[in-house]
Backbone as numpy.savetxt, mean C-alpha at the origin, in Angstrom:
# Nx Ny Nz CAx CAy CAz Cx Cy Cz
26.78 -3.91 6.27 25.46 -3.31 6.57 25.51 -4.12 7.43
23.97 -4.84 8.11 23.69 -5.95 8.66 22.46 -5.91 7.84
22.57 -7.55 7.83 20.68 -8.07 6.80 19.71 -8.39 7.04
19.83 -7.40 8.77 18.64 -7.19 9.66 17.94 -6.39 9.19
16.43 -6.32 9.16 15.35 -4.98 8.25 14.28 -5.25 9.64
13.71 -3.71 9.56 12.83 -3.50 10.21 12.04 -2.79 9.80
10.37 -2.26 8.85 9.45 -1.35 8.76 9.06 -0.93 9.15
9.09 0.46 8.87 8.35 1.47 9.50 7.21 1.76 8.57
5.94 2.02 9.18 4.96 2.40 8.27 4.25 3.19 8.82
3.85 4.76 8.52 3.79 5.71 8.52 2.26 6.40 8.32
1.62 6.10 9.29 -0.40 5.72 9.32 -0.58 6.75 9.88
-0.44 7.51 10.30 -0.99 8.85 11.50 -1.96 10.10 10.60
-1.52 10.29 10.05 -2.26 11.13 9.13 -3.64 10.83 9.26
-4.93 12.42 9.68 -6.52 12.35 8.80 -6.61 11.81 7.90
-5.98 12.43 6.97 -6.15 12.32 5.44 -7.80 13.34 4.75
-7.49 14.31 5.62 -8.33 15.95 5.01 -9.06 15.93 3.59
-7.98 15.69 2.22 -9.12 15.65 1.99 -9.78 14.52 1.43
-9.92 13.38 2.03 -10.88 12.23 1.66 -12.63 12.97 2.50
-12.66 14.03 3.25 -13.55 14.48 3.22 -14.25 13.29 3.58
-13.94 12.75 4.88 -14.77 11.69 5.48 -14.12 11.50 7.11
-15.71 11.40 7.87 -15.31 10.91 9.35 -14.20 9.91 9.77
-13.75 8.70 9.03 -13.04 7.98 8.29 -11.41 8.31 8.30
-10.64 7.56 9.35 -9.34 7.56 9.14 -8.49 7.54 7.41
-8.61 7.71 7.09 -7.44 7.63 5.85 -7.08 6.51 4.96
-6.38 5.65 6.33 -5.37 4.27 5.81 -6.82 3.14 6.52
-7.87 3.13 7.49 -8.69 2.41 6.84 -9.92 2.50 5.82
-9.74 3.51 5.37 -10.74 3.54 3.92 -11.25 2.05 3.20
-11.72 1.31 2.53 -11.40 0.28 1.86 -11.20 0.06 0.63
-10.35 -0.81 0.48 -8.95 -0.67 -1.23 -9.56 -2.10 -1.70
-11.10 -2.60 -2.67 -10.70 -3.92 -2.91 -11.39 -5.40 -1.42
-11.61 -4.32 -0.67 -12.37 -5.62 0.26 -11.15 -5.40 1.28
-10.70 -4.51 1.63 -9.43 -4.52 2.90 -8.74 -3.09 3.03
-9.00 -2.96 3.93 -8.01 -1.65 4.39 -7.21 -1.41 3.69
-7.10 0.14 3.60 -6.34 0.67 2.50 -4.62 0.02 3.43
-4.78 0.41 4.59 -3.47 0.25 5.30 -2.69 -1.53 5.17
-3.99 -2.45 5.07 -4.24 -3.85 4.99 -3.01 -3.88 4.15
-3.42 -3.11 2.73 -2.21 -3.70 1.70 -0.65 -3.50 1.63
-0.41 -2.21 2.85 0.74 -2.09 3.19 1.31 -3.52 3.89
0.58 -3.43 4.86 0.77 -4.52 5.84 0.85 -5.94 5.02
0.43 -6.47 4.49 0.34 -7.51 3.18 2.10 -7.50 2.63
2.28 -6.72 1.90 3.73 -6.20 1.17 5.07 -6.62 2.29
4.22 -5.78 3.89 5.63 -6.00 4.44 5.94 -7.07 5.00
5.22 -7.88 5.16 5.01 -8.72 5.79 5.81 -10.30 4.87
5.73 -9.68 3.41 6.24 -10.71 3.01 7.63 -10.40 2.96
7.88 -9.82 3.00 9.79 -9.63 3.58 10.34 -10.38 4.72
9.15 -10.86 5.42 9.72 -11.05 6.95 10.35 -10.54 7.60
10.54 -9.17 8.58 11.34 -8.51 8.80 11.17 -8.69 9.97
12.19 -8.14 11.13 12.89 -8.63 12.60 11.71 -7.57 13.16
11.16 -6.54 12.78 9.88 -5.74 13.25 9.83 -5.23 12.75
8.13 -4.67 12.90 7.35 -4.08 12.06 6.57 -3.03 12.98
6.29 -1.93 12.55 6.48 -0.58 13.61 4.98 0.20 12.39
3.97 0.25 13.57 3.17 1.38 12.27 3.22 2.48 13.59
2.76 4.19 12.51 3.43 4.75 13.47 1.47 5.61 13.51
1.09 5.59 13.89 -0.66 6.21 13.84 -1.22 7.74 14.77
-1.88 8.04 14.50 -2.21 9.09 15.30 -3.59 9.29 14.93
-4.08 9.98 14.12 -5.61 10.21 13.91 -6.94 8.59 14.15
-7.94 8.71 15.27 -7.91 7.71 15.29 -7.00 6.01 15.56
-6.51 6.62 16.59 -5.52 5.86 16.57 -5.66 4.11 17.47
-7.15 4.55 17.92 -7.47 3.56 18.65 -8.38 2.28 16.72
-9.44 3.31 16.67 -9.74 2.30 15.25 -8.84 1.56 15.05
-7.64 2.50 14.62 -6.67 1.59 13.45 -6.24 0.45 13.99
-5.59 0.94 15.86 -5.05 -0.48 16.31 -6.12 -1.42 16.46
-7.76 -1.72 16.91 -8.29 -2.54 17.07 -8.40 -3.00 15.12
-8.29 -2.28 14.65 -8.10 -2.94 13.14 -6.87 -4.30 12.78
-5.99 -3.88 13.09 -5.03 -4.68 13.02 -4.73 -5.25 14.25
-4.61 -6.72 14.32 -3.56 -7.20 15.37 -2.20 -8.12 14.78
-2.42 -8.14 15.57 -0.38 -9.57 15.45 0.51 -9.42 16.32
0.73 -10.56 17.32 1.71 -10.32 18.26 3.19 -9.47 17.69
3.77 -9.68 16.21 4.66 -9.03 15.92 4.88 -7.79 15.44
2.78 -7.02 15.82 3.07 -5.99 15.39 3.40 -4.73 16.15
4.10 -3.52 16.09 3.46 -2.91 16.99 3.49 -1.31 16.94
2.60 -0.75 17.50 1.99 0.40 17.79 2.93 1.92 18.10
2.73 2.48 17.24 3.60 3.67 18.26 2.33 5.11 17.93
2.63 5.81 19.10 1.24 6.75 18.57 1.83 8.05 18.71
1.92 8.42 17.83 2.36 10.22 17.25 0.94 11.06 17.54
1.38 11.47 19.17 0.03 12.54 19.56 -0.22 14.21 18.93
1.01 14.53 18.45 0.73 15.62 17.59 1.39 14.89 15.67
0.27 16.35 15.11 1.54 15.16 13.73 2.21 16.51 13.19
3.54 16.44 13.42 4.72 17.29 13.70 5.36 17.09 11.99
4.87 16.19 10.87 5.59 15.97 10.03 6.36 14.29 9.90
6.42 14.35 8.85 7.13 12.49 8.54 7.87 12.74 9.73
9.49 13.48 9.50 10.34 13.57 10.46 10.33 13.51 11.39
8.97 13.46 12.20 8.22 13.33 13.62 7.71 12.37 13.84
7.30 11.35 12.89 6.52 10.82 13.15 7.65 9.59 13.07
8.46 9.69 12.07 9.89 8.36 12.95 10.84 8.53 13.93
10.91 9.44 14.43 11.30 9.98 15.58 10.47 9.05 16.76
9.41 9.20 16.62 8.43 8.86 17.76 8.12 7.33 17.69
9.27 6.72 16.34 9.41 5.46 16.43 10.44 5.27 17.12
11.46 5.83 17.59 12.77 5.63 17.87 12.87 4.61 19.32
11.65 4.74 19.86 11.42 3.68 21.42 11.79 3.15 21.13
10.31 2.64 19.94 10.11 1.07 18.81 11.01 0.47 18.62
11.86 1.04 18.26 13.15 -0.23 17.46 14.56 0.51 18.51
14.27 0.40 19.08 16.07 0.69 20.11 16.46 -0.79 20.11
17.40 -0.51 20.62 18.63 -1.80 20.07 18.87 -2.28 18.66
17.69 -1.92 17.65 18.16 -2.81 16.72 19.11 -1.83 15.18
20.17 -3.26 14.80 21.42 -2.49 13.99 20.78 -3.15 12.84
20.37 -2.38 11.27 19.60 -2.88 10.68 19.28 -1.86 9.63
18.83 -1.65 8.70 17.91 -1.54 7.94 16.55 -1.28 8.00
16.09 0.23 8.06 14.30 0.48 7.87 14.40 1.19 6.77
13.06 0.19 6.53 12.70 0.57 5.40 11.52 1.46 6.16
11.16 2.40 5.54 10.06 2.71 5.71 9.09 3.65 4.33
7.88 3.01 4.84 6.56 3.11 4.41 5.78 4.20 4.39
4.46 4.57 3.24 3.12 5.19 3.72 1.89 4.64 3.62
1.43 4.36 4.75 0.25 3.81 4.97 -0.50 4.19 3.81
-0.75 5.52 3.59 -1.63 5.83 1.65 -0.82 5.80 0.49
-0.08 4.68 0.15 0.70 4.38 -0.66 1.00 2.66 -1.17
-0.39 1.92 -1.57 -1.14 0.50 -0.78 -0.29 -0.74 -1.86
-0.42 0.21 -3.22 -0.60 -0.88 -4.23 1.25 -0.83 -4.70
2.25 -0.49 -3.66 3.78 -1.28 -3.78 3.96 -2.39 -3.31
4.31 -3.47 -4.64 3.78 -4.45 -4.01 5.93 -5.18 -3.83
5.57 -6.19 -3.19 6.36 -7.26 -2.29 7.97 -7.43 -3.34
7.49 -7.36 -5.12 9.09 -6.66 -5.82 9.51 -6.15 -5.46
8.37 -4.92 -5.91 9.30 -3.92 -5.85 9.86 -3.58 -4.63
9.64 -3.38 -3.61 10.23 -3.33 -1.98 11.55 -4.10 -2.01
11.61 -5.88 -2.31 12.59 -6.27 -2.38 13.71 -5.43 -3.70
13.15 -5.18 -4.40 14.58 -4.91 -5.35 15.17 -3.93 -5.36
14.34 -2.98 -4.58 14.77 -1.22 -3.62 15.59 -2.09 -3.03
15.35 -2.72 -1.92 16.50 -3.02 -1.13 17.96 -3.47 -1.47
17.47 -4.28 -2.75 18.62 -4.96 -3.31 19.90 -3.75 -3.46
19.02 -3.24 -4.12 20.08 -1.17 -4.95 20.45 -0.79 -3.84
19.62 -1.01 -2.73 19.98 0.12 -1.15 21.34 -0.86 -0.47
21.78 -1.87 -0.81 22.51 -2.89 -0.01 23.67 -2.95 -0.78
23.82 -3.06 -2.27 24.38 -2.53 -2.94 25.36 -1.64 -3.23
24.28 -0.63 -3.02 25.19 1.25 -2.94 25.68 1.53 -1.87
25.51 0.61 -0.75 26.33 0.50 0.08 26.21 1.65 0.91
25.47 2.55 1.04 24.81 4.36 1.03 24.23 4.05 2.87
24.55 4.86 3.57 23.17 5.18 4.76 21.87 4.96 4.52
21.92 5.69 3.24 20.19 6.14 3.29 19.93 6.16 1.36
18.57 6.05 0.86 18.24 5.31 -0.07 17.02 5.82 -0.43
16.77 6.59 -1.46 14.95 7.12 -1.55 14.48 6.52 -2.64
13.58 6.03 -2.38 12.28 5.47 -3.56 12.25 6.19 -4.66
12.40 6.46 -6.43 11.96 7.76 -6.85 10.98 7.47 -7.90
10.46 8.05 -8.74 9.29 8.21 -9.56 9.62 9.05 -10.52
10.06 8.60 -11.96 9.74 10.01 -12.88 8.28 9.60 -13.67
6.98 11.19 -13.84 6.07 11.41 -13.99 6.12 12.19 -15.19
5.07 11.96 -15.67 4.84 12.99 -17.05 4.97 14.46 -16.13
3.98 15.34 -15.05 3.34 15.59 -14.93 3.65 15.58 -12.94
4.24 16.18 -12.23 5.00 16.00 -11.33 4.28 16.90 -10.91
4.00 17.76 -11.16 3.32 18.47 -10.41 3.75 18.94 -8.48
2.66 19.23 -7.83 3.00 19.45 -6.46 4.41 18.56 -5.63
5.17 17.67 -6.11 5.93 16.40 -5.94 6.68 17.13 -5.70
7.54 16.89 -5.01 9.49 17.33 -3.92 9.90 16.33 -5.21
10.57 17.31 -5.59 11.32 17.36 -7.34 13.28 16.25 -6.66
13.71 15.70 -7.25 14.83 14.61 -7.14 16.08 15.68 -7.52
16.76 16.34 -6.76 18.20 17.11 -6.83 19.25 16.10 -7.20
19.54 15.50 -8.36 21.45 14.85 -8.68 22.45 15.45 -8.73
23.70 15.65 -7.94 24.86 15.69 -8.33 25.48 15.27 -9.21
26.64 15.81 -10.00 27.11 15.15 -11.01 27.51 13.83 -10.90
27.87 12.75 -9.87 27.61 11.55 -9.95 26.64 10.72 -10.21
25.13 11.32 -10.18 24.05 10.77 -10.26 23.47 10.32 -8.25
24.18 10.22 -7.34 23.53 10.67 -6.92 22.59 11.84 -6.27
21.87 11.72 -4.57 21.09 12.50 -4.25 21.50 13.52 -3.65
20.66 14.82 -4.12 22.33 15.70 -3.28 20.53 16.62 -2.89
19.75 16.93 -2.68 18.28 17.12 -2.31 17.79 16.80 -2.23
16.51 17.35 -1.90 15.00 16.70 -2.43 14.52 18.52 -1.92
13.73 19.30 -3.29 13.04 20.73 -3.20 11.59 19.71 -3.40
11.12 20.54 -1.93 9.62 20.65 -2.49 9.04 21.36 -3.73
8.20 21.90 -4.32 7.68 22.09 -5.56 7.50 23.78 -5.35
6.68 24.31 -3.99 6.69 25.65 -3.52 8.08 26.40 -3.46
9.21 25.32 -3.18 10.54 26.38 -3.27 11.61 26.08 -4.42
11.40 25.15 -5.12 11.99 24.95 -6.32 11.77 26.30 -7.22
13.17 26.60 -8.15 12.97 27.26 -8.84 12.67 26.39 -10.36
12.30 27.30 -11.85 12.20 26.97 -13.04 12.88 25.99 -13.21
13.87 26.14 -13.23 14.77 25.07 -13.49 14.53 23.72 -12.55
14.46 23.49 -11.36 13.92 22.53 -10.59 12.43 22.31 -11.16
12.21 22.68 -11.29 10.53 22.37 -11.45 10.65 21.82 -12.75
11.10 21.92 -13.60 11.07 20.96 -14.84 11.86 19.90 -14.39
12.58 19.26 -13.47 12.63 18.03 -12.80 11.49 16.99 -13.01
11.44 15.73 -14.09 10.96 14.91 -14.01 10.66 14.13 -12.57
11.66 13.48 -12.20 11.89 12.89 -10.95 11.59 13.18 -9.77
10.37 12.65 -8.91 9.96 12.72 -7.99 10.38 11.55 -6.68
10.06 12.02 -5.21 10.35 11.42 -4.68 8.80 11.23 -4.22
8.94 9.75 -3.86 8.00 8.52 -3.42 7.66 8.70 -1.84
8.43 9.07 -0.92 8.26 9.30 0.13 8.71 7.89 0.89
8.96 6.75 -0.03 9.53 5.40 0.66 11.18 5.65 0.89
11.58 5.32 1.53 12.80 5.39 2.56 13.69 3.96 2.69
15.08 3.80 2.75 15.90 2.51 3.17 16.57 3.36 3.65
17.17 3.50 5.39 17.83 3.83 6.25 18.82 3.08 7.01
20.21 2.91 7.25 20.19 2.06 8.19 20.10 3.05 9.51
20.14 2.37 10.54 18.94 2.59 12.11 19.91 3.75 12.20
21.35 3.30 12.69 21.83 4.13 13.74 21.88 5.12 12.58
22.39 5.86 11.44 22.30 6.62 10.72 20.48 7.51 10.83
19.66 7.24 10.61 18.33 7.63 10.66 18.33 8.14 11.72
18.11 7.49 13.14 18.03 7.66 14.39 18.57 9.62 14.62
19.96 9.10 14.59 21.05 10.79 14.67 20.46 12.11 13.94
19.67 11.25 12.17 19.36 12.31 11.95 18.17 13.38 12.37
17.64 12.44 12.01 16.11 12.50 12.57 15.84 13.25 14.14
16.90 13.43 14.94 17.48 14.02 15.95 18.08 15.53 15.22
18.19 16.00 14.88 18.88 17.00 14.68 18.16 17.65 13.06
16.93 17.18 13.40 15.87 17.73 12.62 14.95 19.12 12.97
15.13 20.03 12.49 14.82 21.31 12.70 13.28 22.20 12.29
12.27 22.65 11.97 11.40 22.82 11.61 11.59 24.34 11.34
12.32 24.37 9.79 12.24 25.55 9.77 11.84 25.45 7.92
10.50 25.79 8.22 9.54 25.65 6.48 8.04 26.33 7.47
7.40 26.49 6.20 6.40 27.30 6.14 5.31 26.80 7.30
5.35 25.04 7.40 4.41 24.34 7.96 4.60 24.36 9.64
5.84 24.70 9.88 6.38 24.48 11.26 6.86 23.09 11.49
7.00 21.94 10.55 7.20 20.63 10.56 8.49 19.89 10.64
8.79 18.92 10.87 10.33 18.68 11.32 9.85 17.18 9.15
10.80 17.93 8.49 10.02 17.09 7.61 11.23 15.97 7.48
11.47 14.58 7.16 12.04 13.80 6.83 13.52 13.67 5.37
12.14 14.02 3.84 13.23 14.77 2.98 14.61 15.46 3.83
13.84 16.15 5.09 15.90 17.12 5.43 16.95 16.73 6.09
16.57 14.74 5.76 17.41 13.62 6.47 18.45 13.27 5.03
18.48 14.61 3.95 18.83 14.00 2.63 20.62 14.66 2.57
19.79 16.22 3.43 21.11 17.13 3.71 21.85 17.04 4.96
21.04 16.42 5.57 21.45 16.37 6.86 23.11 14.97 6.48
22.45 14.56 6.08 24.01 13.26 4.99 24.63 13.59 4.35
24.70 14.14 3.20 25.13 15.50 2.62 26.57 15.82 3.16
25.92 16.70 4.34 26.37 17.69 5.21 28.23 17.05 6.07
28.13 15.60 5.96 28.78 14.96 6.63 29.24 14.46 5.53
28.81 14.21 4.67 29.87 13.71 3.29 29.56 11.89 2.77
27.83 11.72 3.35 27.45 10.67 3.38 26.70 10.60 1.76
26.99 9.39 1.34 25.98 9.68 -0.03 24.86 8.97 0.09
24.12 9.74 -1.05 22.77 9.37 -0.97 22.50 8.52 -1.82
21.48 7.69 -2.48 20.99 7.03 -3.32 19.62 7.14 -3.55
19.27 7.85 -4.51 18.38 8.13 -5.58 17.76 7.05 -6.92
16.59 5.81 -6.31 16.86 4.45 -6.75 15.31 4.93 -7.34
15.04 4.69 -8.86 13.97 4.72 -9.87 13.61 3.36 -9.71
11.84 3.55 -9.42 10.82 2.37 -9.21 10.74 2.34 -10.80
10.28 1.69 -11.56 10.10 1.34 -12.78 8.31 2.07 -13.50
7.20 1.53 -12.82 6.18 1.43 -12.36 5.60 2.89 -11.62
5.49 3.92 -12.17 4.53 5.32 -11.35 3.06 4.46 -10.57
2.72 3.20 -11.34 1.32 3.04 -10.57 1.16 2.82 -9.13
2.58 1.85 -8.69 2.69 0.97 -7.63 3.30 2.24 -6.44
3.45 3.41 -6.77 3.44 4.36 -5.74 2.86 5.86 -6.08
1.79 5.63 -6.56 1.23 6.22 -6.25 0.66 6.76 -5.02
0.25 7.98 -4.26 -0.25 8.14 -2.70 -1.95 8.17 -3.16
-2.59 7.77 -2.26 -4.04 8.57 -2.41 -4.61 9.44 -1.27
-4.54 10.01 -1.53 -5.17 11.60 -1.01 -6.66 11.99 -0.97
-6.72 11.82 -1.80 -8.49 12.42 -1.59 -9.58 10.74 -2.90
-10.76 10.74 -3.30 -11.69 9.97 -3.18 -10.97 9.73 -4.79
-10.75 10.63 -5.63 -10.28 10.22 -6.81 -8.53 9.12 -7.11
-7.74 10.14 -6.20 -7.25 8.89 -6.30 -7.18 7.72 -6.17
-8.75 7.30 -4.78 -9.12 5.95 -4.14 -9.20 5.30 -5.53
-10.29 5.86 -6.47 -10.96 4.93 -7.60 -9.49 4.56 -8.36
-8.49 5.79 -8.59 -7.90 4.86 -9.86 -6.97 3.95 -8.60
-6.94 4.03 -7.62 -5.68 2.42 -7.48 -6.64 1.83 -7.68
-8.21 1.57 -6.67 -9.46 0.50 -7.20 -9.07 -0.08 -8.74
-9.10 0.38 -9.47 -9.31 0.42 -10.68 -7.90 0.13 -11.57
-6.78 0.26 -10.51 -5.57 -0.38 -11.04 -5.39 -2.12 -10.14
-5.57 -1.97 -8.91 -5.59 -3.19 -7.77 -6.59 -4.04 -8.46
-8.15 -3.51 -9.64 -8.96 -4.22 -10.07 -8.09 -5.40 -11.20
-7.24 -4.50 -12.24 -6.67 -5.05 -13.16 -5.90 -6.31 -12.64
-5.14 -5.33 -11.96 -3.94 -6.34 -11.39 -4.38 -7.99 -10.89
-5.60 -7.12 -10.04 -6.32 -9.25 -9.31 -7.13 -9.96 -10.61
-8.03 -9.31 -11.36 -7.91 -9.90 -12.32 -7.49 -10.63 -13.07
-5.63 -9.87 -13.72 -4.66 -10.44 -14.43 -4.43 -11.82 -13.49
-4.28 -11.44 -12.19 -3.79 -12.88 -11.33 -4.03 -14.13 -11.67
-5.62 -13.85 -11.30 -6.64 -15.07 -11.53 -6.75 -15.79 -12.68
-6.78 -14.92 -14.07 -6.47 -15.49 -15.06 -5.30 -16.43 -15.37
-4.04 -15.65 -15.55 -2.61 -16.49 -14.91 -3.19 -17.41 -14.40
-3.97 -18.08 -13.17 -3.96 -18.78 -12.42 -5.46 -20.29 -12.60
-5.99 -19.66 -13.98 -6.61 -20.60 -14.47 -7.99 -20.29 -14.30
-8.33 -19.17 -14.18 -9.76 -18.71 -14.32 -10.05 -18.02 -15.91
-10.96 -18.32 -16.27 -11.56 -17.38 -17.69 -12.56 -16.74 -17.34
-12.46 -15.41 -17.86 -13.26 -14.22 -17.47 -14.21 -13.65 -19.34
-14.86 -13.97 -19.12 -15.52 -13.44 -20.91 -14.82 -12.31 -20.67
-15.67 -10.94 -20.48 -15.01 -9.37 -20.23 -14.76 -9.46 -18.75
-13.29 -8.63 -18.89 -12.47 -9.05 -17.44 -12.48 -7.60 -17.07
-12.69 -6.65 -17.93 -13.18 -5.08 -17.51 -14.36 -5.39 -16.80
-15.50 -6.04 -17.11 -16.36 -5.78 -15.54 -16.85 -6.76 -14.65
-15.49 -7.45 -14.33 -15.56 -8.31 -13.72 -14.73 -7.48 -12.12
-15.42 -7.99 -11.12 -15.16 -7.39 -9.85 -14.67 -8.55 -8.65
-13.37 -8.68 -8.74 -13.27 -9.67 -7.52 -12.91 -8.64 -6.19
-12.67 -9.06 -4.89 -12.18 -8.49 -3.89 -10.84 -9.12 -3.75
-10.16 -8.56 -2.78 -8.66 -9.18 -2.63 -8.43 -10.18 -1.40
-10.18 -10.27 -1.23 -9.76 -11.11 -0.06 -10.70 -13.00 -0.85
-11.17 -12.81 -1.97 -11.82 -13.74 -2.47 -10.52 -14.48 -2.80
-10.69 -16.23 -3.37 -10.42 -17.63 -3.83 -11.13 -17.80 -4.03
-10.14 -18.90 -6.04 -10.75 -19.17 -6.25 -10.04 -20.11 -7.28
-11.12 -21.07 -7.61 -10.31 -22.62 -7.97 -9.31 -22.33 -9.97
-9.31 -23.29 -10.05 -8.79 -23.43 -11.59 -9.84 -23.91 -12.18
-10.30 -23.31 -13.74 -11.46 -23.71 -14.05 -13.03 -22.68 -13.77
-12.58 -21.74 -13.62 -13.75 -21.31 -12.75 -14.20 -20.51 -13.82
-15.11 -19.75 -14.59 -15.75 -19.28 -15.43 -16.36 -18.35 -15.39
-15.93 -16.76 -15.15 -17.18 -15.42 -14.68 -17.82 -14.94 -16.01
-18.88 -14.33 -16.14 -19.44 -13.89 -16.93 -19.35 -12.77 -16.56
-19.72 -11.40 -17.56 -19.78 -10.30 -17.62 -20.57 -9.72 -16.48
-20.74 -8.92 -15.50 -20.45 -8.48 -14.66 -20.68 -9.01 -13.57
-20.23 -10.27 -13.25 -19.82 -11.04 -12.10 -19.08 -9.95 -11.13
-19.21 -10.01 -9.86 -19.22 -9.10 -8.36 -18.97 -10.30 -7.70
-17.63 -10.44 -6.83 -17.16 -11.31 -6.36 -16.78 -10.90 -4.49
-17.44 -10.99 -3.68 -17.14 -9.83 -2.33 -16.66 -10.38 -0.83
-15.89 -10.45 -0.05 -15.68 -11.35 1.76 -14.17 -11.98 1.19
-14.97 -12.82 1.62 -14.55 -14.41 1.68 -15.18 -15.63 0.60
-15.43 -14.76 -0.18 -16.24 -16.24 -1.11 -15.11 -16.81 -1.14
-15.60 -18.10 -1.78 -14.39 -18.88 -1.90 -15.23 -20.13 -3.59
-15.11 -20.39 -4.41 -15.56 -21.18 -5.68 -14.69 -21.89 -5.72
-15.31 -23.18 -5.80 -14.36 -24.42 -6.63 -14.04 -25.12 -7.39
-13.60 -25.71 -7.96 -12.92 -25.78 -9.27 -14.23 -25.84 -10.43
-14.49 -25.87 -12.08 -15.12 -25.72 -12.36 -16.70 -25.19 -12.64
-16.28 -23.78 -11.99 -17.54 -23.61 -11.56 -18.32 -22.37 -12.30
-19.66 -22.04 -12.80 -19.79 -20.78 -13.64 -20.80 -20.00 -13.37
-20.57 -19.11 -13.24 -21.16 -18.21 -12.85 -21.54 -16.87 -13.44
-22.83 -16.75 -13.50 -23.48 -16.58 -15.19 -23.24 -14.68 -15.30
-23.27 -13.82 -16.17 -23.52 -12.93 -15.96 -24.85 -12.06 -14.97
-24.22 -11.07 -14.28 -24.49 -10.08 -13.80 -25.00 -10.74 -11.76
-24.05 -11.64 -11.82 -24.52 -12.29 -10.43 -23.20 -11.66 -9.42
-24.57 -11.42 -7.49 -23.40 -10.89 -6.80 -23.58 -11.73 -5.61
-22.33 -12.49 -5.42 -21.59 -13.30 -4.57 -21.06 -12.33 -3.16
-21.23 -12.46 -1.87 -20.70 -12.11 -0.88 -20.68 -12.98 0.36
-19.19 -13.15 0.41 -18.88 -14.56 2.36 -19.53 -16.24 1.43
-19.83 -16.09 0.08 -20.57 -17.52 -0.08 -19.54 -18.36 -0.02
-19.54 -20.08 -0.28 -18.77 -20.70 -0.51 -19.49 -21.74 -1.33
-18.61 -21.90 -2.36 -19.25 -22.40 -3.31 -18.21 -23.63 -3.99
-19.29 -24.73 -4.77 -18.46 -25.99 -4.09 -17.94 -25.81 -5.54
-17.51 -27.28 -6.27 -17.16 -27.73 -7.56 -18.37 -28.12 -8.16
-18.19 -27.59 -9.79 -19.16 -27.63 -11.16 -20.16 -26.92 -10.52
-20.46 -25.97 -9.29 -22.21 -25.04 -9.81 -22.09 -24.34 -10.66
-23.42 -24.31 -11.31 -23.63 -23.23 -12.10 -24.68 -22.51 -11.44
-24.23 -20.84 -11.53 -25.14 -19.85 -10.63 -25.28 -19.38 -12.49
-26.85 -19.15 -12.46 -26.85 -18.27 -13.85 -27.39 -16.64 -13.08
-27.84 -15.98 -14.65 -27.60 -14.77 -14.79 -28.42 -14.02 -13.54
-28.05 -13.57 -13.21 -29.06 -12.47 -12.28 -28.71 -12.90 -10.87
-28.32 -13.73 -10.66 -28.44 -14.12 -8.76 -27.70 -13.93 -7.87
-28.12 -14.02 -6.53 -27.63 -13.24 -5.63 -27.05 -14.28 -4.47
-25.78 -14.52 -3.82 -25.71 -15.09 -2.76 -25.02 -14.35 -1.78
-25.62 -14.13 -0.75 -24.57 -14.29 0.52 -24.55 -15.04 1.52
-23.71 -15.48 2.03 -22.88 -16.45 3.31 -23.87 -17.64 3.16
-23.98 -18.50 2.51 -24.30 -19.41 2.14 -23.52 -20.24 1.27
-23.42 -21.46 0.80 -22.82 -23.06 0.89 -23.28 -23.89 -0.40
-22.94 -23.42 -1.40 -23.80 -24.37 -2.66 -22.91 -25.38 -2.66
-23.51 -26.53 -2.39 -22.57 -28.15 -2.78 -22.00 -28.06 -4.00
-21.26 -29.40 -4.26 -20.36 -29.41 -5.53 -22.15 -29.93 -6.67
-22.02 -29.26 -7.71 -23.19 -29.66 -9.17 -24.37 -28.72 -8.29
-24.23 -27.65 -7.64 -25.58 -27.25 -7.68 -25.84 -26.33 -8.78
-27.23 -26.10 -9.23 -27.74 -25.32 -9.90 -28.36 -23.68 -9.25
-28.06 -23.02 -9.59 -29.16 -21.84 -8.35 -28.82 -21.00 -9.89
-30.27 -20.61 -9.35 -30.88 -19.24 -10.40 -31.96 -19.87 -11.81
-32.15 -18.99 -13.02 -31.95 -17.67 -12.79 -32.86 -16.81 -11.67
-32.40 -15.37 -11.80 -32.57 -14.17 -11.14 -32.63 -14.89 -9.08
-32.33 -15.64 -8.42 -32.58 -16.15 -7.26 -31.99 -15.19 -6.36
-32.34 -15.52 -5.10 -31.47 -14.42 -3.92 -31.87 -15.26 -2.75
-30.21 -15.34 -2.44 -30.29 -16.77 -1.75 -29.35 -15.87 -0.84
-29.97 -16.14 0.71 -29.00 -15.93 2.06 -28.85 -16.33 3.08
-28.36 -16.03 3.96 -27.80 -17.19 5.24 -29.56 -17.01 5.68
-29.76 -18.47 6.89 -30.73 -18.71 7.49 -31.67 -17.50 8.21
-31.05 -16.91 8.70 -31.22 -15.50 10.03 -31.68 -14.35 8.82
-30.87 -14.23 7.10 -31.86 -13.03 6.95 -32.93 -13.12 5.84
-33.39 -15.12 5.93 -34.41 -15.36 5.12 -35.48 -15.10 5.66
-36.44 -14.61 5.03 -37.86 -13.78 4.88 -38.94 -14.96 5.51
């Protein structure tokens, strides 16, 4: 197998259950669009190519992200995940290596989990691997059906599953690693033999088995990482998970939080060591906080640059301003940029 890697992100869906005029992958999640979290993790892998399949509001999605190494492909008609992958064939023409397929609405998958998944795929020496997870309540997710040797035999949709298959707790996450030659040959042979008349990427599992090629099902240890976002409830759960993960990372980096559960820090914020945050602190945008600074209860800062050893007292608001080293603000102060002051 080649050690070359391409990442293909499927982000063409509208997200009907979000009940919004904004396409799903642009909904904000802790300071960045949902898709940005997927891209950030993908770039960590340093892929040879990174391709994003877009559809609904393609212009908005393309305008939100720009990179010399990022290629957008348009899926003009949304005819299923297999159809989306097929749309990327030209963008990956000539590529020989592994294609990691991600979903634009699964934003919490960590780079380390991606690395572990790819490592397991390479060790299995199979043309196709599927990332799976075990859930207490698999609900409507596609079930993973393994053969006697533990390899993936097929993925069966819940509506088509027998009672015995519905009892299976291992489900498909929609994340795949596939060798490029096999992938595009298999996708070209897909047929829409289902109620939706769509081309399902899950059918490439059967295509592999029909040729006697083994398929690996690799279990993700953390269900939260592979949770997809379909509606506002899912988005709120993702915010809670990412918020806890972000706060934990900052505390391990030397930030004191008196009550971590009440502190909200967007992922675009930067904090120095020895910062102390009291309950109810909200830090947004490109806020930067210098070492030794204390931010009191119920303070709100957005796009603020705060120096070292600053004291911001209870209930203060600062937006788009700079506070020099040693400054004291508040209590109950409101400070904005010059063009916003009365």
